[in-house]
Coordinates of C-alpha atoms and ligand atoms in Angstrom, one line a residue:
M21 CA -42.0 197.4 -22.5
E22 CA -41.1 200.9 -21.4
K23 CA -43.7 203.6 -22.1
K24 CA -42.8 206.2 -24.7
P25 CA -42.3 209.7 -23.4
I26 CA -45.4 212.0 -23.4
V27 CA -44.9 215.2 -25.4
L28 CA -46.7 218.4 -24.7
S29 CA -46.4 222.0 -25.9
G30 CA -48.4 225.1 -26.4
I31 CA -48.6 228.4 -28.2
R32 CA -50.2 231.7 -27.1
P33 CA -53.0 232.9 -29.5
T34 CA -51.2 236.1 -30.4
G35 CA -52.6 236.1 -33.9
N36 CA -50.7 234.4 -36.7
L37 CA -47.9 231.9 -36.4
H38 CA -44.5 233.2 -37.6
L39 CA -41.4 231.5 -38.9
G40 CA -40.0 231.6 -35.3
N41 CA -43.0 229.6 -34.0
Y42 CA -42.7 227.2 -36.8
F43 CA -38.9 226.4 -36.7
G44 CA -38.7 226.8 -32.9
A45 CA -41.7 224.6 -32.1
V46 CA -44.4 223.5 -34.6
K47 CA -41.9 221.7 -36.9
N48 CA -41.0 219.4 -34.1
F49 CA -44.6 219.0 -33.1
V50 CA -45.3 217.6 -36.5
K51 CA -42.4 215.2 -36.3
M52 CA -43.1 214.0 -32.8
Q53 CA -46.8 213.3 -33.4
E54 CA -45.7 210.3 -35.6
T55 CA -43.9 208.5 -32.7
N56 CA -45.2 209.8 -29.4
E57 CA -48.4 210.4 -27.4
C58 CA -48.7 214.2 -28.0
Y59 CA -50.6 217.1 -26.5
F60 CA -50.6 220.4 -28.3
F61 CA -52.7 223.3 -27.1
I62 CA -53.5 226.9 -27.4
A63 CA -52.6 228.9 -24.3
D64 CA -55.7 231.1 -24.1
Y65 CA -55.6 231.5 -20.3
H66 CA -52.1 232.9 -20.7
M67 CA -53.3 235.3 -23.2
L68 CA -55.4 237.1 -20.6
T69 CA -52.3 238.7 -19.1
T70 CA -52.5 241.2 -22.0
H71 CA -56.3 241.9 -21.6
P72 CA -57.6 241.0 -25.0
N73 CA -61.2 241.8 -25.8
P74 CA -63.5 238.7 -26.1
K75 CA -63.9 239.0 -29.9
D76 CA -60.2 239.2 -30.6
L77 CA -59.4 236.4 -28.3
Q78 CA -61.9 234.1 -30.1
S79 CA -60.7 235.0 -33.6
N80 CA -57.1 234.6 -32.6
V81 CA -57.7 231.2 -31.0
R82 CA -59.5 230.1 -34.1
Q83 CA -56.6 231.3 -36.3
V84 CA -54.0 229.4 -34.4
V85 CA -56.1 226.2 -34.6
I86 CA -56.3 226.7 -38.3
E87 CA -52.5 227.3 -38.5
Y88 CA -51.7 224.3 -36.4
L89 CA -53.7 222.1 -38.8
A90 CA -52.2 223.8 -41.9
A91 CA -48.7 223.2 -40.5
G92 CA -49.4 219.5 -40.4
L93 CA -50.7 218.7 -37.0
D94 CA -53.1 215.7 -37.3
P95 CA -56.0 215.5 -34.8
E96 CA -56.0 211.7 -35.3
K97 CA -52.4 211.5 -34.1
A98 CA -52.0 214.3 -31.6
T99 CA -54.5 215.8 -29.1
L100 CA -55.1 219.4 -30.1
Y101 CA -57.0 221.5 -27.5
L102 CA -57.6 224.8 -25.9
Q103 CA -56.1 225.4 -22.5
S104 CA -59.3 226.9 -21.2
D105 CA -61.2 223.7 -22.0
I106 CA -59.2 222.1 -19.2
P107 CA -60.2 224.1 -16.1
E108 CA -58.4 221.5 -13.9
T109 CA -55.3 223.4 -15.0
A110 CA -56.4 226.3 -13.0
E111 CA -56.8 224.2 -9.9
L112 CA -53.3 222.7 -10.3
Y113 CA -52.0 226.3 -10.9
L114 CA -53.5 227.3 -7.5
F115 CA -51.7 224.4 -5.8
L116 CA -48.4 225.2 -7.5
N117 CA -48.7 228.9 -6.5
M118 CA -48.6 227.9 -2.8
N119 CA -45.1 226.6 -3.3
A120 CA -43.8 229.3 -5.8
Y121 CA -41.9 232.2 -4.3
L122 CA -42.0 235.8 -5.1
G123 CA -38.2 236.1 -5.4
E124 CA -37.9 233.3 -8.0
L125 CA -40.9 234.6 -10.0
E126 CA -39.6 238.1 -10.0
R127 CA -36.3 236.9 -11.4
V128 CA -37.8 235.4 -14.6
T129 CA -36.5 237.2 -17.7
T130 CA -39.8 237.3 -19.5
F131 CA -41.5 238.8 -16.4
K132 CA -38.8 241.5 -16.2
E133 CA -39.1 242.3 -19.9
K134 CA -42.9 242.4 -19.8
A135 CA -42.9 244.6 -16.7
R136 CA -40.6 247.0 -18.5
K137 CA -42.7 247.0 -21.7
Q138 CA -46.1 247.3 -20.0
P139 CA -45.5 249.1 -16.7
E140 CA -49.2 250.0 -16.6
N141 CA -50.2 246.3 -16.5
I142 CA -47.9 244.3 -14.2
N143 CA -50.6 241.9 -13.1
A144 CA -50.4 238.8 -10.9
G145 CA -51.0 236.6 -13.9
L146 CA -47.8 237.9 -15.5
L147 CA -45.9 237.2 -12.3
T148 CA -47.3 233.6 -12.0
Y149 CA -47.0 232.9 -15.8
P150 CA -44.4 230.2 -15.1
T151 CA -46.7 228.3 -12.6
L152 CA -49.5 228.3 -15.0
M153 CA -47.2 227.0 -17.7
A154 CA -45.9 224.3 -15.3
S155 CA -49.5 223.2 -14.6
D156 CA -50.1 222.9 -18.4
I157 CA -47.1 220.6 -18.6
I158 CA -47.4 218.5 -15.5
I159 CA -51.1 218.1 -15.6
Q160 CA -50.6 215.7 -18.6
R161 CA -47.5 214.3 -16.8
A162 CA -45.4 215.2 -19.9
H163 CA -41.8 214.3 -20.3
L164 CA -40.7 216.2 -23.4
V165 CA -41.6 219.8 -24.2
P166 CA -40.6 220.9 -27.7
V167 CA -40.1 224.7 -27.5
G168 CA -37.8 227.4 -28.8
K169 CA -34.9 228.9 -26.9
D170 CA -37.0 231.7 -25.3
Q171 CA -38.9 229.2 -23.3
E172 CA -35.9 227.5 -21.7
Q173 CA -36.1 229.4 -18.4
H174 CA -39.8 228.6 -18.1
L175 CA -39.0 225.0 -18.5
E176 CA -36.3 225.2 -15.8
M177 CA -39.0 226.6 -13.5
T178 CA -41.4 223.8 -14.4
R179 CA -38.7 221.3 -13.4
T180 CA -38.2 223.1 -10.1
F181 CA -41.9 223.1 -9.3
A182 CA -42.4 219.5 -10.2
R183 CA -39.4 218.5 -8.1
R184 CA -40.6 220.6 -5.3
F185 CA -44.0 219.0 -5.3
N186 CA -42.5 215.5 -5.3
R187 CA -40.1 216.4 -2.5
M188 CA -42.7 218.2 -0.4
Y189 CA -45.1 215.2 -0.4
K190 CA -42.4 212.6 -0.5
V191 CA -43.8 211.1 -3.7
D192 CA -42.4 210.3 -7.1
Y193 CA -45.5 211.5 -8.8
F194 CA -44.6 214.1 -11.5
P195 CA -42.1 213.3 -14.2
I196 CA -39.5 216.0 -14.5
P197 CA -40.0 217.4 -18.0
K198 CA -37.4 218.8 -20.2
A199 CA -37.3 221.3 -23.1
Y200 CA -36.7 219.3 -26.2
N201 CA -35.2 219.7 -29.7
F202 CA -34.0 216.2 -30.6
D203 CA -30.9 216.6 -28.4
Q204 CA -29.9 219.8 -30.3
E205 CA -29.6 223.3 -29.0
L206 CA -33.0 224.9 -28.7
V207 CA -33.8 227.1 -31.8
K208 CA -33.9 230.9 -31.9
I209 CA -35.0 232.4 -35.1
P210 CA -34.1 236.0 -35.6
G211 CA -36.4 238.8 -36.8
L212 CA -35.9 241.2 -39.7
D213 CA -35.2 244.3 -37.7
G214 CA -31.5 243.7 -37.0
S215 CA -31.5 242.4 -33.4
G216 CA -33.1 239.8 -31.2
K217 CA -35.6 237.1 -32.0
M218 CA -38.5 237.0 -34.4
G219 CA -41.6 237.8 -32.4
K220 CA -45.1 239.2 -32.9
S221 CA -44.7 241.9 -30.3
E222 CA -41.2 243.0 -31.5
G223 CA -42.6 245.6 -33.8
E224 CA -44.1 245.9 -37.3
G225 CA -42.0 244.2 -40.0
N226 CA -40.0 242.0 -37.7
A227 CA -41.9 238.7 -38.2
V228 CA -42.8 236.8 -41.3
F229 CA -46.0 234.8 -40.9
L230 CA -46.9 231.4 -42.3
G231 CA -50.1 232.8 -43.7
E232 CA -48.6 235.9 -45.2
D233 CA -49.1 236.8 -48.8
P234 CA -46.1 237.0 -51.1
T235 CA -46.3 240.7 -51.8
S236 CA -46.2 241.5 -48.1
I237 CA -43.3 239.0 -47.5
R238 CA -41.2 240.7 -50.3
K239 CA -41.8 244.1 -48.9
K240 CA -40.8 243.1 -45.4
V241 CA -37.7 241.2 -46.4
M242 CA -36.5 244.0 -48.7
R243 CA -36.8 246.4 -45.8
A244 CA -34.8 244.2 -43.4
V245 CA -32.0 246.0 -41.6
T246 CA -28.5 245.7 -43.2
D247 CA -25.3 247.8 -43.2
N248 CA -22.8 249.2 -45.7
G249 CA -21.3 245.8 -46.4
P250 CA -18.0 244.1 -45.5
T251 CA -14.8 246.0 -45.9
E252 CA -12.3 243.2 -45.2
M253 CA -12.2 239.6 -46.4
N254 CA -13.6 237.0 -44.1
Q255 CA -14.9 239.6 -41.7
E256 CA -17.2 238.4 -38.9
K257 CA -20.9 239.2 -39.7
P258 CA -22.6 241.8 -37.6
E259 CA -25.9 240.8 -36.0
P260 CA -28.3 242.1 -38.7
I261 CA -26.4 240.3 -41.5
Q262 CA -25.9 237.1 -39.5
N263 CA -29.7 237.2 -38.9
L264 CA -30.5 237.2 -42.6
F265 CA -28.0 234.3 -43.1
S266 CA -29.7 232.4 -40.2
L267 CA -33.1 232.8 -41.9
M268 CA -31.6 231.6 -45.1
E269 CA -30.2 228.6 -43.4
V270 CA -33.8 227.4 -42.5
V271 CA -35.6 228.2 -45.8
S272 CA -32.9 228.1 -48.5
S273 CA -30.8 225.3 -50.0
P274 CA -27.3 224.8 -48.6
D275 CA -25.9 225.9 -52.0
T276 CA -27.7 229.2 -51.9
V277 CA -26.3 229.9 -48.4
A278 CA -22.8 228.8 -49.4
H279 CA -23.0 231.1 -52.5
F280 CA -23.9 234.3 -50.5
D281 CA -21.5 233.3 -47.7
E282 CA -18.7 233.2 -50.3
D283 CA -19.8 236.6 -51.7
Y284 CA -19.8 238.0 -48.2
N285 CA -16.3 236.6 -47.4
N286 CA -14.8 238.1 -50.6
C287 CA -16.6 241.4 -50.1
S288 CA -18.6 241.1 -53.4
I289 CA -22.0 240.6 -51.7
R290 CA -25.0 242.7 -52.8
Y291 CA -27.5 242.8 -50.0
G292 CA -30.3 243.5 -52.5
D293 CA -29.7 240.2 -54.2
L294 CA -29.4 238.3 -50.9
K295 CA -32.8 239.8 -49.8
K296 CA -34.5 239.0 -53.1
Q297 CA -33.4 235.4 -52.9
L298 CA -34.3 235.2 -49.2
A299 CA -37.8 236.6 -50.0
E300 CA -38.4 234.1 -52.8
D301 CA -37.2 231.2 -50.7
I302 CA -39.5 232.2 -47.8
I303 CA -42.4 232.5 -50.2
N304 CA -41.7 229.1 -51.6
F305 CA -41.5 227.7 -48.1
T306 CA -44.7 229.3 -46.9
A307 CA -46.8 228.8 -50.1
P308 CA -48.3 225.4 -49.0
F309 CA -49.2 226.8 -45.6
Y310 CA -50.7 229.9 -47.1
E311 CA -53.0 227.8 -49.3
K312 CA -54.0 225.3 -46.6
I313 CA -54.8 228.2 -44.2
N314 CA -57.1 229.8 -46.7
E315 CA -58.8 226.4 -47.3
L316 CA -59.3 225.6 -43.6
K317 CA -60.7 229.1 -42.9
K318 CA -63.8 228.0 -44.8
N319 CA -64.4 225.0 -42.7
D320 CA -65.8 226.0 -39.3
A321 CA -67.5 222.7 -38.6
Y322 CA -64.2 220.8 -38.9
I323 CA -62.4 223.2 -36.7
K324 CA -65.0 222.9 -34.0
K325 CA -64.9 219.1 -34.3
V326 CA -61.2 219.0 -33.8
I327 CA -61.3 221.1 -30.7
D328 CA -64.2 219.3 -29.1
M329 CA -62.4 216.0 -29.7
G330 CA -59.1 217.3 -28.2
A331 CA -60.8 218.8 -25.2
E332 CA -62.4 215.5 -24.3
K333 CA -59.2 213.5 -24.6
A334 CA -57.0 216.0 -22.8
R335 CA -59.5 216.5 -20.0
V336 CA -59.7 212.8 -19.0
N337 CA -56.0 212.8 -18.2
A338 CA -56.0 216.2 -16.5
Q339 CA -58.9 215.1 -14.3
K340 CA -57.1 212.0 -13.3
T341 CA -54.0 214.0 -12.3
V342 CA -55.9 216.6 -10.3
R343 CA -57.8 213.9 -8.5
E344 CA -54.6 212.2 -7.6
V345 CA -52.9 215.4 -6.6
R346 CA -55.8 216.2 -4.3
E347 CA -55.3 212.9 -2.6
I348 CA -51.6 213.4 -2.2
I349 CA -52.2 216.9 -0.8
G350 CA -54.7 215.5 1.7
F351 CA -58.0 216.8 0.4
R352 CA -61.2 214.8 0.6
K353 CA -61.9 213.0 -2.7
I354 CA -64.8 214.9 -4.3
Y355 CA -64.6 213.7 -7.9
Ligands
TYM27 P1 -45.2 231.6 -27.6 O1 -46.6 231.6 -28.0 O2 -44.5 232.9 -27.4 O3 -44.4 230.8 -28.7 C1 -44.8 229.5 -29.1 C2 -43.6 228.6 -29.4 O4 -42.8 229.3 -30.5 C3 -41.4 229.4 -30.0 N1 -40.9 230.6 -30.6 C4 -39.7 230.7 -31.2 N2 -38.7 229.7 -31.4 C5 -37.6 230.1 -32.1 N3 -37.4 231.4 -32.5 C6 -38.3 232.4 -32.3 N4 -38.1 233.6 -32.7 C7 -39.5 232.0 -31.6 N5 -40.6 232.7 -31.2 C8 -41.4 231.8 -30.6 C9 -41.5 229.4 -28.5 O5 -40.3 229.1 -27.9 C10 -42.6 228.5 -28.2 O6 -42.1 227.1 -28.2 N6 -45.2 230.3 -22.8 C11 -45.4 229.8 -24.1 C12 -46.7 229.1 -24.3 C13 -47.0 228.0 -23.4 C14 -46.4 226.8 -23.3 C15 -46.9 226.1 -22.2 C16 -45.4 226.2 -24.1 C17 -47.9 228.1 -22.3 N7 -47.9 226.9 -21.7 C18 -46.6 224.8 -21.9 C19 -45.0 224.9 -23.7 C20 -45.6 224.2 -22.7 C21 -45.3 231.0 -25.1 O7 -45.7 232.1 -24.8 O8 -45.0 230.6 -26.4

């Protein structure tokens, strides 16, 4: 019988998970854990590119573990772990860096964006972000990587690095993994500020969090950017309006979307009504997460158990990979 594809993905502990993280990634994690061997982790090594202080790093990591669980990840079905509990990742990262070239790393969009946003901190970790991400993925010899649209280029690089390793050592060792969304386009959830994607670092008010309280959600949605309204029938929607409709498409019923769409097309739409409805639908959607997050926050012992269990499982595989890679490269076997 053919082996089921191995699934792996991760999230940086930037604080709280938002609707973009959920619909772009975590929703698929929850589905895939039912049928596949899954590895989901918290990318705390990656977080160091922004120089967090130790206390913030710890509390953010804990928060993401809690939110993973609240969103439906089951430690009995999937392996949930911290990237830093698998130090073998750093060794594989070193090996991959020997075959990753400055030119290709400098061309990565996220690197260019970060370098523009934080010119005072363009560190080597930022440049080699894609090789660390490739190590995360191939160390578990994963096949499918459920991620949002913004990670597509990183996945392309992972494929390049995995292929390069195989070619260089004339082996068929690493599977070539692919970004995955059940054969659909990868998802990009827009934010509330009129342009671009929902993201934690895109500015105050742009992202709605799974653990956000209803009053705050209402306030944010009511402040979302709109315009003066359509002036012609069936006019194309400008980006800020399309973004609100895209959010509605994921949290509201198809009837609700159709209703506002019709109002837009015949120029009778009132954005205040649309936003009120959107806010209520987001609140309904996030309510169960909000409750579970608050429950789990009180259960430190459980959180620790989940992470210890995950680290142990994930590490066995990772150690095996690094041992084999060392042999392929030609090092003496030392563990
Ligand atoms: P991160 O932490 O920025 O985001 C985590 C996941 O959420 C998705 N996502 C979105 N999807 C749709 N719309 C949005 N607005 C949106 N915002 C975020 C991301 O695509 C991602 O799937 N580099 C990764 C973390 C990582 C990783 C890995 C992922 C490190 N190693 C190995 C997969 C495999 C990141 O920074 O994701």
